[in-house]
């Protein structure tokens, strides 16, 4: 099997004159769990639809399991389990009918796995989909995509709107799947704590571009933060700090988040003329949030916490 | 009973939390030589974390000599007792001392008084 389950090369997609993804170079390595993060509208679903061959890119190339995504042979498609956002199922069908319907379209099918997952989510197989909770619907849709034993699992925001118990059942099912040898998972998510648990790699999309593509440990070690105390801050000098991701001000303090900090960043920090500069511990969620906050602020480095407006 | 618990959203990555807890389990005598560790997949399932994270933690413990891997049988606590490097022992000591010294300063003790108290407690603990 190839080293990469998915390869996207300079992928670009426009919708009515607006680029939703821009020059995306992104690789999903085989046998790993990769989490795709980003705000709503960052281009995650568009990326997933292109790599599944459901949408043509405006420019660039998408290779999924070694085949061009727009021309996936049926045998290759059968090796991919794909769950769309929202866990859509026909409301009038019973869970068993969903199973029979899906099974009839697949050459390989593991009935025991299907039953195990349905049971794990505490679902009655004879229940109608319309009577299921959102978490149970997630369980059915997960069982439907996993029962054919796919090599590649692509999940578009599977945890959206799930209660904590279903979320844990989802995580447990994904870990079981990922731990059973050489299988690849790509999932998009907003739940950073869950991503920290289950992912090997993290990719962050901001405004249609890929801003982070690293292993979890690499990501943590490459992002660092400092608290700077000063009477006044010169925005131009702060924006000039190499590697700056976000600058967040609290009164006379500012938290600066930096990526790939080096001696030049240190020199630029020293030039700020601050009274004090102190490194702060950054957790995984903080690091991701720094990237996402910047997008919310229209690309500006500066974000203002709510309370700071009243501070001075 | 020895149990590993992890938190997400902390400053310490999950693999590091697992490494630290196995080490302190050994240091505190909750784990003794020859005790088996849970399997990689078993612990991953129990903690609901990626199996590669557990595998990474175990390989660090093996490389430090705290744990041995027995082909096909799993991971066991190793003979070697001194599991921390000198630098790591110093780091841990500092981590424990700093808040105690800060507390002593805020309570108005001077260096001599603090040292006297420290050696009093040191002797009390090592005598027993």
Short mmCIF file of C-alpha atoms in Angstrom, two decimals:
data_model
loop_
_atom_site.label_atom_id
_atom_site.label_comp_id
_atom_site.label_asym_id
_atom_site.label_seq_id
_atom_site.Cartn_x
_atom_site.Cartn_y
_atom_site.Cartn_z
CA UNK A 1 0.00 0.00 0.00
CA UNK A 2 1.20 3.52 -0.75
CA UNK A 3 2.52 5.77 2.02
CA UNK A 4 -0.27 8.24 1.46
CA UNK A 5 -3.96 7.42 1.46
CA UNK A 6 -4.83 10.88 0.13
CA UNK A 7 -2.71 13.41 -1.76
CA UNK A 8 -3.97 16.85 -2.68
CA UNK A 9 -1.75 18.95 -4.92
CA UNK A 10 -2.30 22.70 -5.33
CA UNK A 11 -6.00 22.14 -5.01
CA UNK A 12 -8.19 25.18 -5.68
CA UNK A 13 -11.96 25.45 -5.86
CA UNK A 14 -14.05 28.52 -6.67
CA UNK A 15 -17.74 28.98 -5.96
CA UNK A 16 -19.27 31.88 -7.91
CA UNK A 17 -16.03 33.80 -8.21
CA UNK A 18 -14.88 33.19 -4.64
CA UNK A 19 -12.04 30.77 -3.80
CA UNK A 20 -13.23 28.40 -1.07
CA UNK A 21 -9.96 26.46 -1.08
CA UNK A 22 -6.73 27.89 -2.35
CA UNK A 23 -3.54 26.05 -3.40
CA UNK A 24 -4.09 23.27 -0.93
CA UNK A 25 -1.15 20.84 -0.63
CA UNK A 26 -2.24 18.21 1.83
CA UNK A 27 -1.30 14.59 2.41
CA UNK A 28 -3.07 12.05 4.62
CA UNK A 29 -0.54 9.31 5.50
CA UNK A 30 -1.68 5.68 5.48
CA UNK A 31 -2.35 4.10 8.87
CA UNK A 32 -2.81 7.36 10.76
CA UNK A 33 -5.69 9.32 12.22
CA UNK A 34 -5.62 12.83 10.77
CA UNK A 35 -7.90 15.54 12.13
CA UNK A 36 -8.92 18.40 9.86
CA UNK A 37 -9.76 21.50 11.87
CA UNK A 38 -11.07 24.91 10.93
CA UNK A 39 -13.95 27.29 11.47
CA UNK A 40 -17.25 26.76 9.67
CA UNK A 41 -16.66 27.90 6.09
CA UNK A 42 -12.90 27.28 6.17
CA UNK A 43 -13.24 24.78 3.31
CA UNK A 44 -13.17 21.44 5.18
CA UNK A 45 -16.32 19.97 3.64
CA UNK A 46 -15.37 21.20 0.14
CA UNK A 47 -11.97 19.51 0.54
CA UNK A 48 -13.60 16.27 1.65
CA UNK A 49 -16.10 16.35 -1.21
CA UNK A 50 -13.28 16.83 -3.73
CA UNK A 51 -11.16 13.98 -2.38
CA UNK A 52 -14.24 11.74 -2.47
CA UNK A 53 -14.71 12.65 -6.14
CA UNK A 54 -18.09 14.29 -5.52
CA UNK A 55 -16.91 17.71 -6.64
CA UNK A 56 -14.40 18.70 -9.32
CA UNK A 57 -11.60 21.05 -8.31
CA UNK A 58 -11.24 24.27 -10.30
CA UNK A 59 -7.48 23.60 -10.42
CA UNK A 60 -5.12 21.05 -8.94
CA UNK A 61 -5.19 17.35 -8.31
CA UNK A 62 -6.72 14.98 -5.77
CA UNK A 63 -5.43 11.39 -5.50
CA UNK A 64 -7.35 9.05 -3.20
CA UNK A 65 -5.98 5.54 -2.52
CA UNK A 66 -3.70 6.01 -5.51
CA UNK A 67 -6.45 6.91 -8.00
CA UNK A 68 -7.58 10.29 -9.35
CA UNK A 69 -10.54 11.25 -7.12
CA UNK A 70 -12.74 12.25 -10.04
CA UNK A 71 -12.37 8.78 -11.62
CA UNK A 72 -12.38 6.42 -8.66
CA UNK A 73 -12.84 2.84 -9.89
CA UNK A 74 -15.67 1.06 -8.10
CA UNK A 75 -13.25 -1.36 -6.34
CA UNK A 76 -11.36 1.61 -4.89
CA UNK A 77 -14.54 3.35 -3.83
CA UNK A 78 -15.57 0.18 -1.99
CA UNK A 79 -12.43 0.51 0.16
CA UNK A 80 -13.54 3.92 1.45
CA UNK A 81 -16.05 4.46 4.24
CA UNK A 82 -17.52 7.96 3.99
CA UNK A 83 -20.01 9.58 6.35
CA UNK A 84 -21.43 12.96 5.37
CA UNK A 85 -22.03 15.69 7.91
CA UNK A 86 -25.22 15.29 9.95
CA UNK A 87 -25.48 11.47 9.78
CA UNK A 88 -28.27 11.49 7.23
CA UNK A 89 -30.41 8.34 7.16
CA UNK A 90 -33.90 7.75 5.76
CA UNK A 91 -36.25 8.43 8.72
CA UNK A 92 -38.84 5.82 7.80
CA UNK A 93 -36.36 2.92 7.63
CA UNK A 94 -35.64 0.60 10.51
CA UNK A 95 -32.00 0.13 11.59
CA UNK A 96 -32.01 -3.42 10.17
CA UNK A 97 -33.35 -2.11 6.87
CA UNK A 98 -30.54 0.47 6.73
CA UNK A 99 -28.14 -2.44 7.28
CA UNK A 100 -29.68 -4.64 4.56
CA UNK A 101 -29.80 -1.70 2.14
CA UNK A 102 -26.13 -0.86 2.69
CA UNK A 103 -25.01 -4.51 2.75
CA UNK A 104 -26.55 -5.16 -0.67
CA UNK A 105 -24.23 -2.53 -2.13
CA UNK A 106 -21.02 -3.99 -0.73
CA UNK A 107 -18.95 -7.03 -1.67
CA UNK A 108 -17.55 -7.44 1.84
CA UNK A 109 -19.62 -6.94 4.97
CA UNK A 110 -19.00 -7.74 8.64
CA UNK A 111 -22.38 -8.33 10.30
CA UNK A 112 -20.82 -8.89 13.71
CA UNK A 113 -19.00 -5.55 13.57
CA UNK A 114 -22.24 -3.83 12.56
CA UNK A 115 -24.09 -5.40 15.50
CA UNK A 116 -21.24 -4.61 17.94
CA UNK A 117 -21.26 -0.93 17.02
CA UNK A 118 -25.06 -0.66 17.10
CA UNK A 119 -25.01 -2.29 20.53
CA UNK A 120 -22.19 -0.04 21.71
CA UNK A 121 -24.42 2.96 20.97
CA UNK A 122 -27.35 1.23 22.77
CA UNK A 123 -29.54 1.15 19.68
CA UNK A 124 -32.48 -1.22 19.17
CA UNK A 125 -31.95 -2.72 15.66
CA UNK A 126 -35.70 -2.82 15.05
CA UNK A 127 -36.19 0.87 15.85
CA UNK A 128 -37.12 3.33 13.12
CA UNK A 129 -34.47 5.93 12.31
CA UNK A 130 -37.01 8.70 13.00
CA UNK A 131 -37.21 7.65 16.66
CA UNK A 132 -33.44 7.65 17.23
CA UNK A 133 -31.50 10.39 18.99
CA UNK A 134 -28.80 12.25 17.10
CA UNK A 135 -26.14 10.24 18.92
CA UNK A 136 -27.82 6.97 18.00
CA UNK A 137 -28.10 8.08 14.37
CA UNK A 138 -24.36 8.74 14.48
CA UNK A 139 -23.92 5.17 15.77
CA UNK A 140 -25.97 3.70 12.91
CA UNK A 141 -24.14 5.72 10.28
CA UNK A 142 -20.78 4.73 11.79
CA UNK A 143 -21.81 1.05 11.80
CA UNK A 144 -22.91 1.38 8.16
CA UNK A 145 -19.57 2.79 6.99
CA UNK A 146 -17.41 0.47 9.12
CA UNK A 147 -19.13 -2.86 8.42
CA UNK A 148 -17.66 -3.10 4.87
CA UNK A 149 -14.17 -3.01 6.54
CA UNK A 150 -12.84 0.01 4.67
CA UNK A 151 -9.12 0.81 4.40
CA UNK A 152 -9.87 4.52 4.52
CA UNK A 153 -12.47 6.20 6.67
CA UNK A 154 -13.55 9.76 5.86
CA UNK A 155 -15.86 11.39 8.40
CA UNK A 156 -17.21 14.91 7.98
CA UNK A 157 -17.71 16.32 11.47
CA UNK A 158 -18.99 13.04 12.97
CA UNK A 159 -19.21 14.45 16.51
CA UNK A 160 -21.40 17.44 15.60
CA UNK A 161 -24.21 17.81 18.12
CA UNK A 162 -23.53 14.54 19.96
CA UNK A 163 -24.13 14.12 23.69
CA UNK A 164 -21.06 13.22 25.82
CA UNK A 165 -21.93 9.51 26.01
CA UNK A 166 -22.31 9.18 22.23
CA UNK A 167 -19.15 11.19 21.75
CA UNK A 168 -17.23 8.73 23.87
CA UNK A 169 -18.79 5.79 22.02
CA UNK A 170 -17.72 7.45 18.76
CA UNK A 171 -14.16 7.96 20.00
CA UNK A 172 -13.96 4.39 21.27
CA UNK A 173 -15.18 3.03 17.95
CA UNK A 174 -12.66 5.13 16.02
CA UNK A 175 -9.79 4.05 18.27
CA UNK A 176 -10.77 0.41 17.86
CA UNK A 177 -10.84 0.90 14.07
CA UNK A 178 -7.55 2.81 13.93
CA UNK A 179 -5.80 0.32 16.23
CA UNK A 180 -6.56 -2.68 14.07
CA UNK A 181 -3.69 -2.31 11.66
CA UNK A 182 -2.80 0.03 8.82
CA UNK A 183 -6.16 1.71 8.43
CA UNK A 184 -6.45 5.41 7.75
CA UNK A 185 -8.89 7.92 9.20
CA UNK A 186 -9.53 11.49 8.08
CA UNK A 187 -12.07 13.35 10.15
CA UNK A 188 -13.07 16.95 10.49
CA UNK A 189 -14.05 18.20 13.92
CA UNK A 190 -14.55 21.16 16.22
CA UNK A 191 -13.97 19.19 19.43
CA UNK A 192 -10.37 19.87 20.31
CA UNK A 193 -10.29 17.65 23.41
CA UNK A 194 -11.46 14.67 21.36
CA UNK A 195 -8.95 15.44 18.63
CA UNK A 196 -6.16 15.52 21.23
CA UNK A 197 -7.18 12.01 22.28
CA UNK A 198 -7.67 10.29 18.98
CA UNK A 199 -5.54 12.01 16.32
CA UNK A 200 -1.96 11.29 15.22
CA UNK A 201 -1.85 14.33 12.97
CA UNK A 202 -3.53 17.69 12.90
CA UNK A 203 -4.27 19.91 9.92
CA UNK A 204 -5.74 23.38 10.38
CA UNK A 205 -7.48 25.18 7.52
CA UNK A 206 -7.85 28.92 7.71
CA UNK A 207 -9.72 30.75 4.97
CA UNK A 208 -9.33 27.96 2.42
CA UNK A 209 -5.62 27.52 3.03
CA UNK A 210 -3.76 24.92 5.04
CA UNK A 211 -1.99 26.67 7.91
CA UNK A 212 -0.91 23.65 9.97
CA UNK A 213 -0.04 20.12 8.87
CA UNK A 214 1.93 18.29 11.54
CA UNK A 215 1.97 15.40 13.96
CA UNK A 216 0.36 16.24 17.30
CA UNK A 217 3.73 16.40 19.07
CA UNK A 218 5.37 18.43 16.32
CA UNK A 219 2.48 20.88 16.43
CA UNK A 220 2.79 21.32 20.18
CA UNK A 221 6.53 21.81 20.07
CA UNK A 222 6.39 24.25 17.16
CA UNK A 223 3.86 26.64 18.68
CA UNK A 224 4.93 28.71 21.67
CA UNK A 225 3.48 31.64 23.59
CA UNK A 226 4.75 34.57 25.63
CA UNK A 227 3.16 37.10 27.93
CA UNK A 228 4.58 40.57 27.37
CA UNK A 229 4.01 43.46 29.78
CA UNK A 230 4.44 47.03 28.54
CA UNK A 231 3.00 50.53 29.02
CA UNK A 232 2.20 50.75 25.34
CA UNK A 233 2.28 48.40 22.37
CA UNK A 234 3.36 49.35 18.87
CA UNK A 235 1.10 47.30 16.55
CA UNK A 236 3.55 47.55 13.65
CA UNK A 237 6.42 46.15 15.72
CA UNK A 238 4.27 43.34 17.08
CA UNK A 239 2.98 42.42 13.61
CA UNK A 240 6.62 42.27 12.47
CA UNK A 241 7.56 39.49 14.92
CA UNK A 242 8.49 36.52 12.68
CA UNK A 243 6.12 33.57 13.09
CA UNK A 244 3.41 35.56 14.89
CA UNK A 245 0.10 33.70 14.91
CA UNK A 246 -1.96 35.75 17.32
CA UNK A 247 -1.59 38.71 19.67
CA UNK A 248 -4.18 38.99 22.41
CA UNK A 249 -4.27 42.01 24.70
CA UNK A 250 -5.36 42.19 28.34
CA UNK A 251 -4.78 45.73 29.67
CA UNK A 252 -1.01 46.21 29.95
CA UNK A 253 -0.31 42.60 29.00
CA UNK A 254 -0.32 40.90 25.66
CA UNK A 255 -0.14 37.20 24.91
CA UNK A 256 1.81 36.51 21.72
CA UNK A 257 1.51 33.10 20.07
CA UNK A 258 4.35 32.20 17.71
CA UNK A 259 4.94 29.37 15.27
CA UNK A 260 8.45 28.03 14.64
CA UNK A 261 10.04 30.53 16.97
CA UNK A 262 13.73 31.12 16.21
CA UNK A 263 16.51 33.58 17.05
CA UNK A 264 14.93 36.20 14.75
CA UNK A 265 11.64 36.00 16.64
CA UNK A 266 13.53 36.30 19.92
CA UNK A 267 15.35 39.39 18.64
CA UNK A 268 12.05 40.89 17.47
CA UNK A 269 10.51 40.16 20.89
CA UNK A 270 13.43 41.92 22.57
CA UNK A 271 12.93 44.96 20.30
CA UNK A 272 9.38 45.39 21.62
CA UNK A 273 10.94 47.17 24.60
CA UNK A 274 8.67 45.39 27.05
CA UNK A 275 9.20 45.54 30.79
CA UNK A 276 8.75 41.80 31.10
CA UNK A 277 8.59 38.86 28.73
CA UNK A 278 7.68 35.48 30.12
CA UNK A 279 7.04 32.18 28.30
CA UNK A 280 3.67 30.57 29.01
CA UNK A 281 2.62 26.93 28.76
CA UNK A 282 0.36 26.34 25.81
CA UNK A 283 -2.02 23.41 25.60
CA UNK A 284 -3.26 21.84 22.39
CA UNK A 285 -6.59 23.70 22.34
CA UNK A 286 -4.92 27.07 22.98
CA UNK A 287 -2.56 26.49 20.08
CA UNK A 288 -5.37 25.61 17.67
CA UNK A 289 -7.51 28.49 18.92
CA UNK A 290 -4.74 30.95 18.18
CA UNK A 291 -4.87 29.97 14.53
CA UNK A 292 -8.65 30.02 14.34
CA UNK A 293 -9.06 33.32 16.20
CA UNK A 294 -6.91 35.05 13.65
CA UNK A 295 -9.28 34.00 10.90
CA UNK A 296 -12.28 35.28 12.83
CA UNK A 297 -10.51 38.64 13.13
CA UNK A 298 -10.25 38.96 9.33
CA UNK A 299 -6.61 38.01 9.21
CA UNK A 300 -5.56 40.57 11.81
CA UNK A 301 -3.09 39.36 14.43
CA UNK A 302 -4.89 41.32 17.11
CA UNK A 303 -7.80 39.96 19.01
CA UNK A 304 -9.41 41.61 21.98
CA UNK A 305 -10.96 39.62 24.79
CA UNK A 306 -14.41 40.79 25.85
CA UNK A 307 -13.37 41.92 29.33
CA UNK A 308 -10.43 43.97 28.06
CA UNK A 309 -12.77 46.55 26.57
CA UNK A 310 -13.82 47.52 30.07
CA UNK A 311 -10.38 47.27 31.62
CA UNK A 312 -9.09 50.70 30.72
CA UNK B 1 -4.38 -0.84 42.36
CA UNK B 2 -2.28 0.94 39.75
CA UNK B 3 -4.35 3.00 37.35
CA UNK B 4 -3.41 5.52 34.70
CA UNK B 5 -5.63 8.55 34.22
CA UNK B 6 -5.17 11.25 31.66
CA UNK B 7 -6.62 14.71 31.09
CA UNK B 8 -7.04 16.53 27.81
CA UNK B 9 -6.53 20.26 27.45
CA UNK B 10 -3.57 20.11 29.85
CA UNK B 11 -0.14 21.54 29.29
CA UNK B 12 1.36 18.05 29.25
CA UNK B 13 0.75 15.91 26.14
CA UNK B 14 -1.04 12.59 26.70
CA UNK B 15 2.00 10.37 26.03
CA UNK B 16 3.95 12.40 28.60
CA UNK B 17 1.18 11.91 31.19
CA UNK B 18 1.32 8.14 30.66
CA UNK B 19 5.14 8.09 30.97
CA UNK B 20 5.05 10.19 34.14
CA UNK B 21 2.37 8.09 35.80
CA UNK B 22 4.13 4.79 35.13
CA UNK B 23 7.37 6.28 36.50
CA UNK B 24 5.73 7.60 39.65
CA UNK B 25 3.88 4.29 40.04
CA UNK B 26 7.28 2.58 40.09
CA UNK B 27 8.81 5.22 42.37
CA UNK B 28 5.91 4.96 44.84
CA UNK B 29 6.08 1.15 44.88
CA UNK B 30 2.63 0.70 43.34
CA UNK B 31 4.35 -1.12 40.50
CA UNK B 32 7.14 -3.57 41.28
CA UNK B 33 9.67 -5.42 39.18
CA UNK B 34 8.03 -7.92 36.86
CA UNK B 35 4.53 -6.37 37.06
CA UNK B 36 2.85 -6.35 33.66
CA UNK B 37 1.63 -3.09 32.12
CA UNK B 38 -1.69 -3.09 30.28
CA UNK B 39 -1.38 -3.89 26.57
CA UNK B 40 -1.07 -0.95 24.16
CA UNK B 41 -4.48 -1.56 22.62
CA UNK B 42 -6.08 -2.34 25.98
CA UNK B 43 -4.84 0.87 27.58
CA UNK B 44 -5.72 2.88 24.45
CA UNK B 45 -9.27 1.55 24.62
CA UNK B 46 -9.53 2.15 28.38
CA UNK B 47 -8.28 5.74 28.21
CA UNK B 48 -9.97 6.38 24.83
CA UNK B 49 -6.76 7.62 23.23
CA UNK B 50 -4.95 6.84 19.99
CA UNK B 51 -2.98 3.53 20.30
CA UNK B 52 0.09 5.19 18.76
CA UNK B 53 0.15 7.58 21.71
CA UNK B 54 0.38 4.66 24.16
CA UNK B 55 2.95 2.91 21.97
CA UNK B 56 5.05 6.08 22.02
CA UNK B 57 4.81 6.34 25.82
CA UNK B 58 5.84 2.68 26.24
CA UNK B 59 8.77 3.03 23.86
CA UNK B 60 10.05 5.99 25.88
CA UNK B 61 9.73 3.94 29.08
CA UNK B 62 11.59 1.06 27.41
CA UNK B 63 14.37 3.35 26.18
CA UNK B 64 14.75 4.75 29.70
CA UNK B 65 15.03 1.27 31.13
CA UNK B 66 11.97 1.58 33.38
CA UNK B 67 10.06 -1.02 31.39
CA UNK B 68 11.03 -4.09 29.38
CA UNK B 69 9.31 -5.41 26.29
CA UNK B 70 9.00 -9.20 26.17
CA UNK B 71 8.35 -10.31 22.63
CA UNK B 72 4.75 -11.40 22.26
CA UNK B 73 3.99 -11.19 25.98
CA UNK B 74 3.82 -7.44 26.47
CA UNK B 75 5.47 -4.86 28.70
CA UNK B 76 6.81 -5.43 32.21
CA UNK B 77 8.36 -3.25 34.90
CA UNK B 78 12.13 -3.65 34.61
CA UNK B 79 14.74 -4.44 37.24
CA UNK B 80 16.54 -1.12 37.10
CA UNK B 81 15.40 1.18 39.88
CA UNK B 82 16.99 4.51 39.09
CA UNK B 83 14.62 5.48 36.32
CA UNK B 84 15.29 9.21 36.20
CA UNK B 85 18.32 10.90 34.76
CA UNK B 86 20.21 13.30 37.00
CA UNK B 87 18.79 16.30 35.12
CA UNK B 88 15.26 14.92 35.45
CA UNK B 89 15.71 14.29 39.19
CA UNK B 90 16.90 17.88 39.62
CA UNK B 91 13.99 19.20 37.58
CA UNK B 92 11.51 17.29 39.71
CA UNK B 93 13.14 18.42 42.94
CA UNK B 94 12.96 22.05 41.82
CA UNK B 95 9.35 21.63 40.84
CA UNK B 96 8.54 20.44 44.37
CA UNK B 97 10.77 22.95 46.18
CA UNK B 98 9.76 26.16 44.42
CA UNK B 99 6.19 26.41 45.78
CA UNK B 100 7.37 25.41 49.26
CA UNK B 101 10.03 28.15 49.30
CA UNK B 102 7.56 30.69 47.93
CA UNK B 103 5.15 29.77 50.72
CA UNK B 104 7.92 30.08 53.33
CA UNK B 105 8.86 33.54 52.01
CA UNK B 106 5.26 34.73 52.06
CA UNK B 107 4.96 33.54 55.66
CA UNK B 108 8.03 35.63 56.56
CA UNK B 109 10.62 32.91 57.24
CA UNK B 110 14.25 33.66 56.41
CA UNK B 111 16.79 31.32 54.81
CA UNK B 112 18.23 30.02 58.12
CA UNK B 113 14.79 29.20 59.51
CA UNK B 114 13.78 27.46 56.29
CA UNK B 115 17.00 25.39 56.22
CA UNK B 116 16.54 24.42 59.88
CA UNK B 117 12.99 23.27 59.22
CA UNK B 118 14.11 21.41 56.10
CA UNK B 119 16.82 19.43 57.89
CA UNK B 120 14.48 18.70 60.81
CA UNK B 121 11.96 17.12 58.43
CA UNK B 122 14.68 15.42 56.40
CA UNK B 123 16.00 13.67 59.52
CA UNK B 124 12.52 12.74 60.68
CA UNK B 125 11.74 11.06 57.33
CA UNK B 126 15.09 9.27 56.86
CA UNK B 127 15.18 7.98 60.45
CA UNK B 128 11.86 6.17 60.07
#
